[in-house]
Coordinates of C-alpha atoms in Angstrom, one line a residue:
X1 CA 25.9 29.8 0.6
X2 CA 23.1 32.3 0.3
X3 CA 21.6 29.7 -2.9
X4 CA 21.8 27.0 -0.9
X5 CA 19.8 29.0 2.1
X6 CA 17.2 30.1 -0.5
X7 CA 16.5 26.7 -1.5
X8 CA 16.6 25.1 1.7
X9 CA 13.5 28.2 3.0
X10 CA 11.9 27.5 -0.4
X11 CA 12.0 23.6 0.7
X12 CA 10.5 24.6 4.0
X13 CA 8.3 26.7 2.4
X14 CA 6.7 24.4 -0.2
X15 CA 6.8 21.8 2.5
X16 CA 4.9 23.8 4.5
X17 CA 2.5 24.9 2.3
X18 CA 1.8 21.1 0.9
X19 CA 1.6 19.9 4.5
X20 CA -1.0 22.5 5.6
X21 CA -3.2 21.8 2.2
X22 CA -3.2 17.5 3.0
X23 CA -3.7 16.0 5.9
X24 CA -1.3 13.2 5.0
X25 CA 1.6 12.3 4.0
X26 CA 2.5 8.7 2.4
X27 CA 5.9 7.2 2.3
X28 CA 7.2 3.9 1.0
X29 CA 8.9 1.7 3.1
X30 CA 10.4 -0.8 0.2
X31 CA 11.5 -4.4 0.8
X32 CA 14.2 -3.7 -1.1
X33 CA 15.7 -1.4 1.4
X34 CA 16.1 -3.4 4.4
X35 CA 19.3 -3.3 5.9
X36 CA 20.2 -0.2 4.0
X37 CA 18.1 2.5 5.2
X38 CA 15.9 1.0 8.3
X39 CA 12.2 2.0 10.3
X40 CA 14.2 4.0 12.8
X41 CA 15.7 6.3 9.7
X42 CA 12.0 7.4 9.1
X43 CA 10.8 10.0 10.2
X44 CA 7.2 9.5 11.6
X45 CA 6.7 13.6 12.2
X46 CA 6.7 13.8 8.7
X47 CA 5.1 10.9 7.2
X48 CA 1.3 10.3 8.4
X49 CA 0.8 6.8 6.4
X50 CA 3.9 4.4 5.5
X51 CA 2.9 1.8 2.9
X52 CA 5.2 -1.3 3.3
X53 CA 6.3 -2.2 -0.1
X54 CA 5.8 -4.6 -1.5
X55 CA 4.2 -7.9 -0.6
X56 CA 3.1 -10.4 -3.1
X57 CA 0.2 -13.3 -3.4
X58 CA -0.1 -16.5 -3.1
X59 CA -1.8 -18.8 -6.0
X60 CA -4.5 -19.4 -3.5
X61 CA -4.7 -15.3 -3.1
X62 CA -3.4 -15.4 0.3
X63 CA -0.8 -12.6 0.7
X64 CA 2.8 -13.3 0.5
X65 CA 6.0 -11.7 2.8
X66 CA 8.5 -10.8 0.7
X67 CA 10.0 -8.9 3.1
X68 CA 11.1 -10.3 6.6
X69 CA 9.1 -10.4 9.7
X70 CA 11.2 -8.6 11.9
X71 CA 10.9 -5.5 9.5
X72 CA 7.3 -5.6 9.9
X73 CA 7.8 -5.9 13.7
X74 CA 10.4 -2.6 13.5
X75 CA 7.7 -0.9 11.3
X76 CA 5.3 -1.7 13.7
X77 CA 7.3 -0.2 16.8
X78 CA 7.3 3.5 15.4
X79 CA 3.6 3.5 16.6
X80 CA 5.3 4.1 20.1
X81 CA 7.4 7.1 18.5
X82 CA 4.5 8.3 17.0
X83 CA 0.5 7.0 18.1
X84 CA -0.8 8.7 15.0
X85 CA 0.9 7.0 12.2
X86 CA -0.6 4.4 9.8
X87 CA 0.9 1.6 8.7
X88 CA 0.0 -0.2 5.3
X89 CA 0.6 -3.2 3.8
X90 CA 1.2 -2.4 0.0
X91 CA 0.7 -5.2 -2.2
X92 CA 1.9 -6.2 -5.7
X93 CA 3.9 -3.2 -7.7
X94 CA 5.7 -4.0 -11.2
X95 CA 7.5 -7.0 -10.1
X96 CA 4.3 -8.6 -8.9
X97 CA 2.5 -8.4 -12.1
X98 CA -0.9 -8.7 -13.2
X99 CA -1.5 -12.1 -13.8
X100 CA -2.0 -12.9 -10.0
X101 CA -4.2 -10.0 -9.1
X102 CA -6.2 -10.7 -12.4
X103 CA -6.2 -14.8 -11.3
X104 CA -7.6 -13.8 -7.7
X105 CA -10.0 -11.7 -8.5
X106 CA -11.8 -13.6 -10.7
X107 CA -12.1 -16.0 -7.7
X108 CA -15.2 -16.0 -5.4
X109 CA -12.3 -18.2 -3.0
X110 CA -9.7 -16.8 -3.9
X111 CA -10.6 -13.1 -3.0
X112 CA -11.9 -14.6 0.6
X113 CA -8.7 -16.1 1.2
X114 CA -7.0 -12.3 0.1
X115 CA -9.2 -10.9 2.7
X116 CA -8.8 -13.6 5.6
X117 CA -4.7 -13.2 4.9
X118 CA -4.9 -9.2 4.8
X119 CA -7.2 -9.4 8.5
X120 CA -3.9 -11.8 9.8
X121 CA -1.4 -9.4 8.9
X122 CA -3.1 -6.5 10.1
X123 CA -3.8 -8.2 13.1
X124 CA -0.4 -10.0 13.6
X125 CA 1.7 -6.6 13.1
X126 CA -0.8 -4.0 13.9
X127 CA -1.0 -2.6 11.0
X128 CA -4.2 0.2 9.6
X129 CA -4.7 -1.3 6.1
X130 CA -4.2 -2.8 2.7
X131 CA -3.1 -0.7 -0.4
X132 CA -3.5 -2.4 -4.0
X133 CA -1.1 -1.5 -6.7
X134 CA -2.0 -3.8 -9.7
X135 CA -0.3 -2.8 -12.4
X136 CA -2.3 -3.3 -14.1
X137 CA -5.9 -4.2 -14.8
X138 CA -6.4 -5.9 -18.5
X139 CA -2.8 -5.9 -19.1
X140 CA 0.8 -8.0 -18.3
X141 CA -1.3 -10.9 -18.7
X142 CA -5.0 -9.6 -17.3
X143 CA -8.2 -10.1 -18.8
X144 CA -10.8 -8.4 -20.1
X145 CA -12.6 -8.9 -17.2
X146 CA -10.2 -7.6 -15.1
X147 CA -11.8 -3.8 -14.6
X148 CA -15.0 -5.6 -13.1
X149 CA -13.4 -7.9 -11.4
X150 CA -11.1 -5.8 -9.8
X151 CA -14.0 -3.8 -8.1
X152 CA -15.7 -7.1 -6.5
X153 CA -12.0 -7.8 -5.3
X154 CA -12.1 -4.2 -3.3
X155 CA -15.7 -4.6 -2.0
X156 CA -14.8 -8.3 -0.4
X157 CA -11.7 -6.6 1.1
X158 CA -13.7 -3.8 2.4
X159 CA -16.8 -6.2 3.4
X160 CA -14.0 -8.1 5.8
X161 CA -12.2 -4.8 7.0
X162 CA -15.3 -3.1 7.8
X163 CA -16.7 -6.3 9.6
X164 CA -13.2 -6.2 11.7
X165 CA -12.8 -2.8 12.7
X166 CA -12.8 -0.3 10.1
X167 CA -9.5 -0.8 8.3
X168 CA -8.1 1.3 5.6
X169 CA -8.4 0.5 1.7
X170 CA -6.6 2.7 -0.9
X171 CA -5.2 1.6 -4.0
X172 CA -2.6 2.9 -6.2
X173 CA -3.8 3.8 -10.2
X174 CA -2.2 5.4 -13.4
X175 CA -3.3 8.5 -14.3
X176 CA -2.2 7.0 -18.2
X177 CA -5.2 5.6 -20.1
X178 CA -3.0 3.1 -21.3
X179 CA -1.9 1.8 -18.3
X180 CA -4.8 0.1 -17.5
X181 CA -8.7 -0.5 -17.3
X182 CA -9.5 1.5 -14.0
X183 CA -13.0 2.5 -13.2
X184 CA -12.3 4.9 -10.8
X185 CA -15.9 6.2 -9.8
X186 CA -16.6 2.5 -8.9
X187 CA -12.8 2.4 -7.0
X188 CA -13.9 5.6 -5.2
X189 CA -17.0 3.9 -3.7

């Protein structure tokens, strides 16, 4: 009894202590989960951002729903629980691949029609932004080209976000220099 009340304060503790260093807090919603563990089993005091994992894209680049919309609707409804939580739209993860990400961005159209997709969403289920896991640039059927190309995909989406009220942009990368060609000075712009 006393160990398990030493590492439940030492849970609260570090908790604490990681809470009061970081303003936020990102949890994963995953598609996966859905009618298992639902939107009201989250708890919105603890988690500032919840990315909704995952959706996919179109040939065309548009974004896909993988899920179902009436999760995004429940998602959507813990803004009245709690006014300060953002929601994100997380697209692509392992399953998704590279080969789409790396066929979009390399797509003057294809990278507008990402952008006009992403605004709908947003819009549609009131959502506070887009986060890009492409895993990963160059690789699982990339190019080359990928690293640049991935950059000019993030300025288009932030070009349309910004022109639409200031949406949120973040984008998931390996810390593995194999995993990938990230330039993360140009992401961080």
């Amino acid at each position: 009894m006393l160990l398990k009340l030493i590492v439940l304060l030492f849970a609260y503790v570090s908790l604490d202590s990681a809470s009061a260093a970081t303003d936020k807090v990102f949890c994963y919603y995953e598609t996966w989960n859905e009618g298992i563990f639902g939107p009201d089993d989250i708890d919105v005091n603890i988690c500032t951002h919840i990315n909704y994992a995952f959706m996919g894209i179109n040939e065309d680049g548009s974004l896909r729903l993988d899920g179902s919309d009436s999760m995004l609707k429940s998602l959507s409804g813990l803004k009245s629980k709690n006014p300060d939580l953002k929601l994100i739209l997380s697209v692509g993860g392992w399953n998704e691949g590279s080969t789409p990400f790396s066929n979009v961005a390399a797509d003057a159209e294809k990278k507008a029609n990402m952008a006009d997709s992403t605004l709908w969403y947003l819009q549609t289920y009131n959502f506070d932004g887009l986060d890009i896991d492409w895993e990963y640039p160059g690789q699982r059927g990339g190019t080359p080209a990928d690293q640049e190309n991935f950059i000019d995909m993030l300025w288009v989406l932030r070009g349309k976000f910004n022109d639409n009220g200031g949406y949120l942009l973040t984008t998931a990368v390996s810390n593995d220099p194999d995993a990938g060609a990230y330039n993360i000075g140009a992401i961080s712009e």
